[in-house]
Amino acid sequence: MAKRKTSGRRHPLASAALLILGLVVVGGIYTAVDQAADAQSPSHSEAALTAADGEALYMANCATCHGVDAVGTEYGPTLVGVGPASVNFQVMTGRMPMAFQGPQADQREVMFTQEQSDAIGEYLQTFGPGPERPDQEWLDTSATGVDVANGAELFRINCAMCHNVAGSGGALTEGKFAPNLHNIDADHIYEAMLTGPQNMPVFNDNNISPEEKRDVIAYLHYLDENPSAGGFSLGSLGPVSEGLFVWIFGLGSIVALTVWLTSRPN
Amino acid sequence: MTAQHDADATPQEHAVETVDRGSAVTQSDSFSDPGLPPHKPRQTDIHPAKEKRAERQVFLWFLLSMAGSVFAIFAYFAFPITEEDFGSVRINNLLLGLGLSLGLLGIGFGAVHWARQLMSDVEISEDRHPTHGSEQTRARAVEIFKLGDEESGFTRRSLIRNSLIGALALFPLPAVFMFRDLAPKQDAVEAISQTPWETGTRLAIDPTGTPIKASDVTIGSAFHVIPETLDSHAHDFLDQKALSVVLLVRMPEEQLHETEERKGWSYNGIVAYSKICTHVGCPVALYEQHTHHLLCPCHQSTFDVSDGAKVVFGPAARPLPQLPIAVDDEGYLVAQRDFTEPIGPSFWERLDHIDDEHPESSARTEDRA
Amino acid sequence: MTTTRAARKTSFTSKASNYLDERTSISGAVSFLGRKIFPDHWSFMLGEVALYSFIAILISGVFLTFFFDPSMTHVTYEGSYVPLKGIGMSVAYHTALDISFEIRGGLLMRQVHHWAALLFVASIGLHMLRVFFTGAFRKPREINWVIGFLLFVLAMAEGFTGYSLPDDVLSGNGLAIINGMVKGIPIVGTWISYFLFGGLFPGTEIIPRLYSLHIMLLPAILIVVLGIHLVLIVVNKHTQFAGPGKTNKNVVGSPIMPTFAAKAGGFFFLVFGTIMLIASIFTINPIWNYGPYDPSPVSAGTQPDWYIGFADGALRLVPPGWETEWFGLTFTWAIIIPIIVMVGFLMLVAFYPFIEQWITGDKREHHLSDRPRNNPTRTAIGAAGVVFYAVMWAAASSDLMATHFHVNVFHVIYVLQAALIFGPIITYFITKRVALALQKKDREIVLHGYESGRIVRRPGGEYIEVHEPLDEYERYRLVTFETYEPTKERPNAQGRISAGVKIRGALSRWFFEDRITPVTQSELEASKHDH
């Protein structure tokens, strides 16, 4: 047939498909190499450090933005009275030191060991005391009296508007965002509530008590441990991902079926 | 249509072609229709072996379908839901669903495969006729209506005809009135213009109802607040909660910009605003402690809590209503009074319910208008 | 042995048929419908997708009604989902959770119901686009287009009422938004909201009321309207694409009995099976995450289902401050204007067939589907409409775009506001040019043949690519289409040109000024002589 011959040459989309394939391959190799490089970075453990070590670390890594006496500069807020809880959260989740100035500190590779972070926290207490890191008691979600349902309700009222009911995160104003809360360590969840990092409000112990904070952690960990009953969760983003899915994959596969159904076999 | 159609059209069809063709172009020397291309037989038409194979494939699909349906019943019993086991729900959903899917898809693929490969694929042509009825039926229809009119006197007896039309027009009206009781007798505007906040009502934490001391509210805090008395509304708890939810935040006093009229409405940098968006009524609760912006997750209206909750972005038109607060003898935060304006989305009669003693908010909106 | 069995079997079927016909005269229906012809093209199956997903919705919906109780009475949860144990909620939400967690296959049926609903409206949308872009709405099918449009609106209404039933935080906030929108309607808004909710929002009436609409009133209307839609398809017969042997006066394809029946029947199982497969593998609307409705909480990413997205997006695109207070009354333009824009857009869609017919003045029946390129202005209008809708739709997910592409959500809105106005205009011009270019290409192919890819060297040293002529069937496919010319504005009996005629003339010029006519025989002859 004439028609077949006219399109006998390479399909116009072929080059586009090839280009995409190339990009995917290059990207994949880059990621693999990048991860391999990361794996080689040394993770040496050190003996207990003192506030003096903390001072040295502070001066070397933090003072540029937060000032030598921790009162802050135009590049970073004051750290007087923030406390070890805040330092541990910011440093041990990889938010500090900040990669670059932006609307909000992005998470990246953790730069310090736990001991180094604790030393900085201890050093900062000398400028003005702030909240200490939580007791292990408040992080143990298997303790008796932990109420997942209470945690879920508190989460919906205090957290879900920014972080989404399933902890999938959400947008804030002017490029800021509430991060997703999947697979976060109990102490980091606790410290975030206690200290209000970045633009997150503070939830002190009078607002959400330590027991209640433990319930919230228990609920978040329940979500991590129990994948959605209905199958793949499509990112738990709500109706938008469901709508996209039904248009692209649902209707897409059905249109493919109609093409097969109405085609003439050889 | 085109020339060749006119050429081989019968006289009857010519009558159809006289319908107004509007601005369609008539082409004199367009191509003539070569007719349907010759039919090409399929592989299954030519080779009996391929036909046999296709038959086996169809059989296999139907067999798979049977297996799927049987498996669904098996899965129903073999993978029950066990109490408090989230995973068992997932397994039940997955396996039962896969069985049913196979049962359905097997029939579908089998039937379509059968039709494509084994049933005749010779294209058949069927004539179309104009959609309207034939001249005879049309004439008969007109005649029937005429007869009906004559025999009933529908046109002649205009009095009874018109009274019938009147009766038919009136009879559905009672039904419209019967919908009156969809809502209670209380005035709608009154009902949505008052909230449970009264002078001296303590601010309490949502959902526990624990009253809040001013000293509990540290800088940077955000409290989700209900009136302490909310529990007394047993029968309309959610309705009253929808009117009265408040967000309480504290910021450094020097960052709080207050108008003269509202100087006394905050306490040590603690301010309370209605949580119900003035756009269409979602709870606005995404508070950023450093920018003091309050964002609505539904339509991205953004309010500046440090500046009277005025709108800085989004479709909302008015600031959030502020709840005037004070501290009682025991140090608990209390409301000075109810909101001075209706909370939530705008409505037609809204201005009737703005407190005249506190015209600040309406003055603000009038400035803008 | 086998022959007797066959004989007995035949005689049983014939006896049964005879029995039935003597009581129902069904042979008349069989002989009328049995060998009716249905043309084969993949895009003609899209309406069937809608029909079959609707059947899947009905089947799964009936299952759900046996277990769902729409009451808003307050109870304490005692089911097996741990993070809600002991929490107060409505009976509606409790039973929706029980369907998910206590009843085997209950969650599956819920997911089938919801996925099928999304697919239902999506396939109606795609079906409407097919009908629009191929001009299959022209006489005698204008009424069926309007009926189909009605089905689209009913499907959205069914979807929204269903979305609201679980009484969780997501659906409750959806109702809060509806409440806010209704209140913004001038004069009657406050009272409509009051009657709808039976008092204050949320009240205790709305879920049972929506349930009555969702399972009784709306499906009843939908089924009746759907029946009319299908009857009219039989009466009008299906359109077909022009081609050799396929004219305005016939319909070419396979007969209902057996080929089309097998394909369409099999396709029902394929559609239902696909929905079932999706429902068994992918979660939809995990209501247990959202918790019972409470006016205080809200979730980031609060969106309606996709088909209401355009309305949500239209609300999001309004700039701040659209409200005026005149004579002590509040005019909420931030709500009124989006409603007017959306209703206006939908009305244009509903009445487009009449507008186009008025412009062309063509009163003939059209049974041949246009290729979209052969009516460039209509195709461009359709593409502009699609972009207009898509921008509103995209706006409903502005927050998710911001988080996923790491951009400022305010900027997303600004860009979409600009796109809402300029997007359709740019799309219109691009689409029209592309359609005209494709028509030119078709002319080229008819006149000069297709490029064979074979390069030969001429005796003079010149290289040329050999063009092969088309066969008559392929050529006929490319030259059979209708063209129109702009109407002339003729004065009436009084010698005046009325405003209506002027408008029509202007619209006609807009539609048909740029046009490419099909190749005629003499043109082809002339081009042959050139070589």
PDB file of C-alpha atoms in Angstrom, chain C residues 253-361:
ATOM      1  CA  GLY C 253     -18.400  -1.582   8.634  1.00  0.00           C
ATOM      2  CA  SER C 254     -19.182  -4.801  10.435  1.00  0.00           C
ATOM      3  CA  PRO C 255     -22.694  -5.978  11.299  1.00  0.00           C
ATOM      4  CA  ILE C 256     -23.793  -6.030  14.922  1.00  0.00           C
ATOM      5  CA  MET C 257     -24.418  -9.782  14.670  1.00  0.00           C
ATOM      6  CA  PRO C 258     -21.899 -11.290  15.164  1.00  0.00           C
ATOM      7  CA  THR C 259     -18.690  -9.281  14.721  1.00  0.00           C
ATOM      8  CA  PHE C 260     -19.592  -6.001  16.345  1.00  0.00           C
ATOM      9  CA  ALA C 261     -21.491  -7.688  19.175  1.00  0.00           C
ATOM     10  CA  ALA C 262     -18.446  -9.820  19.922  1.00  0.00           C
ATOM     11  CA  LYS C 263     -16.094  -6.868  19.806  1.00  0.00           C
ATOM     12  CA  ALA C 264     -18.312  -4.550  21.834  1.00  0.00           C
ATOM     13  CA  GLY C 265     -19.267  -7.268  24.296  1.00  0.00           C
ATOM     14  CA  GLY C 266     -15.649  -8.310  24.667  1.00  0.00           C
ATOM     15  CA  PHE C 267     -14.695  -4.667  25.052  1.00  0.00           C
ATOM     16  CA  PHE C 268     -17.052  -4.339  28.021  1.00  0.00           C
ATOM     17  CA  PHE C 269     -15.095  -7.076  29.778  1.00  0.00           C
ATOM     18  CA  LEU C 270     -11.821  -5.436  28.807  1.00  0.00           C
ATOM     19  CA  VAL C 271     -12.874  -2.072  30.232  1.00  0.00           C
ATOM     20  CA  PHE C 272     -14.299  -3.596  33.410  1.00  0.00           C
ATOM     21  CA  GLY C 273     -11.248  -5.854  33.719  1.00  0.00           C
ATOM     22  CA  THR C 274      -8.877  -2.904  33.338  1.00  0.00           C
ATOM     23  CA  ILE C 275     -10.742  -0.982  36.028  1.00  0.00           C
ATOM     24  CA  MET C 276     -10.651  -4.058  38.277  1.00  0.00           C
ATOM     25  CA  LEU C 277      -6.928  -4.475  37.682  1.00  0.00           C
ATOM     26  CA  ILE C 278      -6.236  -0.834  38.552  1.00  0.00           C
ATOM     27  CA  ALA C 279      -8.458  -1.116  41.644  1.00  0.00           C
ATOM     28  CA  SER C 280      -6.611  -4.158  42.905  1.00  0.00           C
ATOM     29  CA  ILE C 281      -3.158  -2.598  42.502  1.00  0.00           C
ATOM     30  CA  PHE C 282      -3.563   1.151  43.088  1.00  0.00           C
ATOM     31  CA  THR C 283      -5.086   2.935  46.080  1.00  0.00           C
ATOM     32  CA  ILE C 284      -7.686   5.586  45.414  1.00  0.00           C
ATOM     33  CA  ASN C 285      -8.948   8.031  48.015  1.00  0.00           C
ATOM     34  CA  PRO C 286      -7.530   6.446  51.199  1.00  0.00           C
ATOM     35  CA  ILE C 287     -10.283   7.928  53.403  1.00  0.00           C
ATOM     36  CA  TRP C 288      -8.678   6.476  56.523  1.00  0.00           C
ATOM     37  CA  ASN C 289      -5.801   8.939  56.175  1.00  0.00           C
ATOM     38  CA  TYR C 290      -8.064  11.962  56.198  1.00  0.00           C
ATOM     39  CA  GLY C 291      -9.915  11.282  59.424  1.00  0.00           C
ATOM     40  CA  PRO C 292     -13.518  12.244  60.206  1.00  0.00           C
ATOM     41  CA  TYR C 293     -14.726  15.643  59.048  1.00  0.00           C
ATOM     42  CA  ASP C 294     -14.014  18.385  61.502  1.00  0.00           C
ATOM     43  CA  PRO C 295     -14.039  22.087  60.572  1.00  0.00           C
ATOM     44  CA  SER C 296     -10.595  22.653  62.082  1.00  0.00           C
ATOM     45  CA  PRO C 297      -8.147  20.417  60.177  1.00  0.00           C
ATOM     46  CA  VAL C 298      -7.299  20.544  56.507  1.00  0.00           C
ATOM     47  CA  SER C 299      -4.717  18.703  54.471  1.00  0.00           C
ATOM     48  CA  ALA C 300      -2.071  20.162  52.202  1.00  0.00           C
ATOM     49  CA  GLY C 301      -3.033  19.140  48.699  1.00  0.00           C
ATOM     50  CA  THR C 302      -6.763  19.540  49.209  1.00  0.00           C
ATOM     51  CA  GLN C 303      -8.132  19.086  45.719  1.00  0.00           C
ATOM     52  CA  PRO C 304     -11.349  17.851  44.167  1.00  0.00           C
ATOM     53  CA  ASP C 305     -11.440  14.890  41.796  1.00  0.00           C
ATOM     54  CA  TRP C 306     -10.028  15.792  38.395  1.00  0.00           C
ATOM     55  CA  TYR C 307     -13.290  16.698  36.670  1.00  0.00           C
ATOM     56  CA  ILE C 308     -14.106  19.422  39.235  1.00  0.00           C
ATOM     57  CA  GLY C 309     -10.486  20.613  39.067  1.00  0.00           C
ATOM     58  CA  PHE C 310     -11.244  23.263  36.457  1.00  0.00           C
ATOM     59  CA  ALA C 311     -13.700  24.931  38.848  1.00  0.00           C
ATOM     60  CA  ASP C 312     -11.215  24.822  41.726  1.00  0.00           C
ATOM     61  CA  GLY C 313      -8.511  26.182  39.434  1.00  0.00           C
ATOM     62  CA  ALA C 314     -10.751  29.000  38.234  1.00  0.00           C
ATOM     63  CA  LEU C 315     -11.166  30.067  41.873  1.00  0.00           C
ATOM     64  CA  ARG C 316      -7.409  29.941  42.458  1.00  0.00           C
ATOM     65  CA  LEU C 317      -6.619  32.170  39.472  1.00  0.00           C
ATOM     66  CA  VAL C 318      -8.578  35.149  40.785  1.00  0.00           C
ATOM     67  CA  PRO C 319      -6.293  38.026  41.844  1.00  0.00           C
ATOM     68  CA  PRO C 320      -6.733  39.519  45.361  1.00  0.00           C
ATOM     69  CA  GLY C 321      -9.407  42.030  46.181  1.00  0.00           C
ATOM     70  CA  TRP C 322     -12.220  41.131  43.822  1.00  0.00           C
ATOM     71  CA  GLU C 323     -15.117  42.202  46.016  1.00  0.00           C
ATOM     72  CA  THR C 324     -17.180  45.381  46.121  1.00  0.00           C
ATOM     73  CA  GLU C 325     -19.634  46.779  48.595  1.00  0.00           C
ATOM     74  CA  TRP C 326     -22.393  48.749  46.968  1.00  0.00           C
ATOM     75  CA  PHE C 327     -25.532  50.034  48.739  1.00  0.00           C
ATOM     76  CA  GLY C 328     -24.579  48.072  51.831  1.00  0.00           C
ATOM     77  CA  LEU C 329     -24.531  44.816  49.888  1.00  0.00           C
ATOM     78  CA  THR C 330     -21.585  42.571  49.164  1.00  0.00           C
ATOM     79  CA  PHE C 331     -20.738  41.580  45.570  1.00  0.00           C
ATOM     80  CA  THR C 332     -18.235  38.755  45.736  1.00  0.00           C
ATOM     81  CA  TRP C 333     -16.675  39.011  42.281  1.00  0.00           C
ATOM     82  CA  ALA C 334     -13.977  36.517  43.306  1.00  0.00           C
ATOM     83  CA  ILE C 335     -16.741  33.904  43.101  1.00  0.00           C
ATOM     84  CA  ILE C 336     -19.252  35.438  40.688  1.00  0.00           C
ATOM     85  CA  ILE C 337     -16.738  35.986  37.853  1.00  0.00           C
ATOM     86  CA  PRO C 338     -15.288  32.435  37.868  1.00  0.00           C
ATOM     87  CA  ILE C 339     -18.833  31.036  37.928  1.00  0.00           C
ATOM     88  CA  ILE C 340     -19.813  33.216  34.957  1.00  0.00           C
ATOM     89  CA  VAL C 341     -16.649  32.239  33.070  1.00  0.00           C
ATOM     90  CA  MET C 342     -17.189  28.520  33.708  1.00  0.00           C
ATOM     91  CA  VAL C 343     -20.888  28.558  32.883  1.00  0.00           C
ATOM     92  CA  GLY C 344     -20.196  30.662  29.799  1.00  0.00           C
ATOM     93  CA  PHE C 345     -17.509  28.236  28.654  1.00  0.00           C
ATOM     94  CA  LEU C 346     -19.787  25.235  29.163  1.00  0.00           C
ATOM     95  CA  MET C 347     -22.645  26.970  27.332  1.00  0.00           C
ATOM     96  CA  LEU C 348     -20.356  27.625  24.362  1.00  0.00           C
ATOM     97  CA  VAL C 349     -19.511  23.933  24.321  1.00  0.00           C
ATOM     98  CA  ALA C 350     -23.189  22.956  24.529  1.00  0.00           C
ATOM     99  CA  PHE C 351     -24.359  25.266  21.761  1.00  0.00           C
ATOM    100  CA  TYR C 352     -21.383  25.166  19.431  1.00  0.00           C
ATOM    101  CA  PRO C 353     -23.176  23.016  16.791  1.00  0.00           C
ATOM    102  CA  PHE C 354     -25.860  25.657  16.373  1.00  0.00           C
ATOM    103  CA  ILE C 355     -23.334  28.463  16.151  1.00  0.00           C
ATOM    104  CA  GLU C 356     -21.352  26.690  13.451  1.00  0.00           C
ATOM    105  CA  GLN C 357     -24.460  25.848  11.476  1.00  0.00           C
ATOM    106  CA  TRP C 358     -25.597  29.447  11.629  1.00  0.00           C
ATOM    107  CA  ILE C 359     -22.255  30.566  10.244  1.00  0.00           C
ATOM    108  CA  THR C 360     -22.137  28.049   7.380  1.00  0.00           C
ATOM    109  CA  GLY C 361     -25.879  28.171   6.718  1.00  0.00           C
TER     110      GLY C 361
END
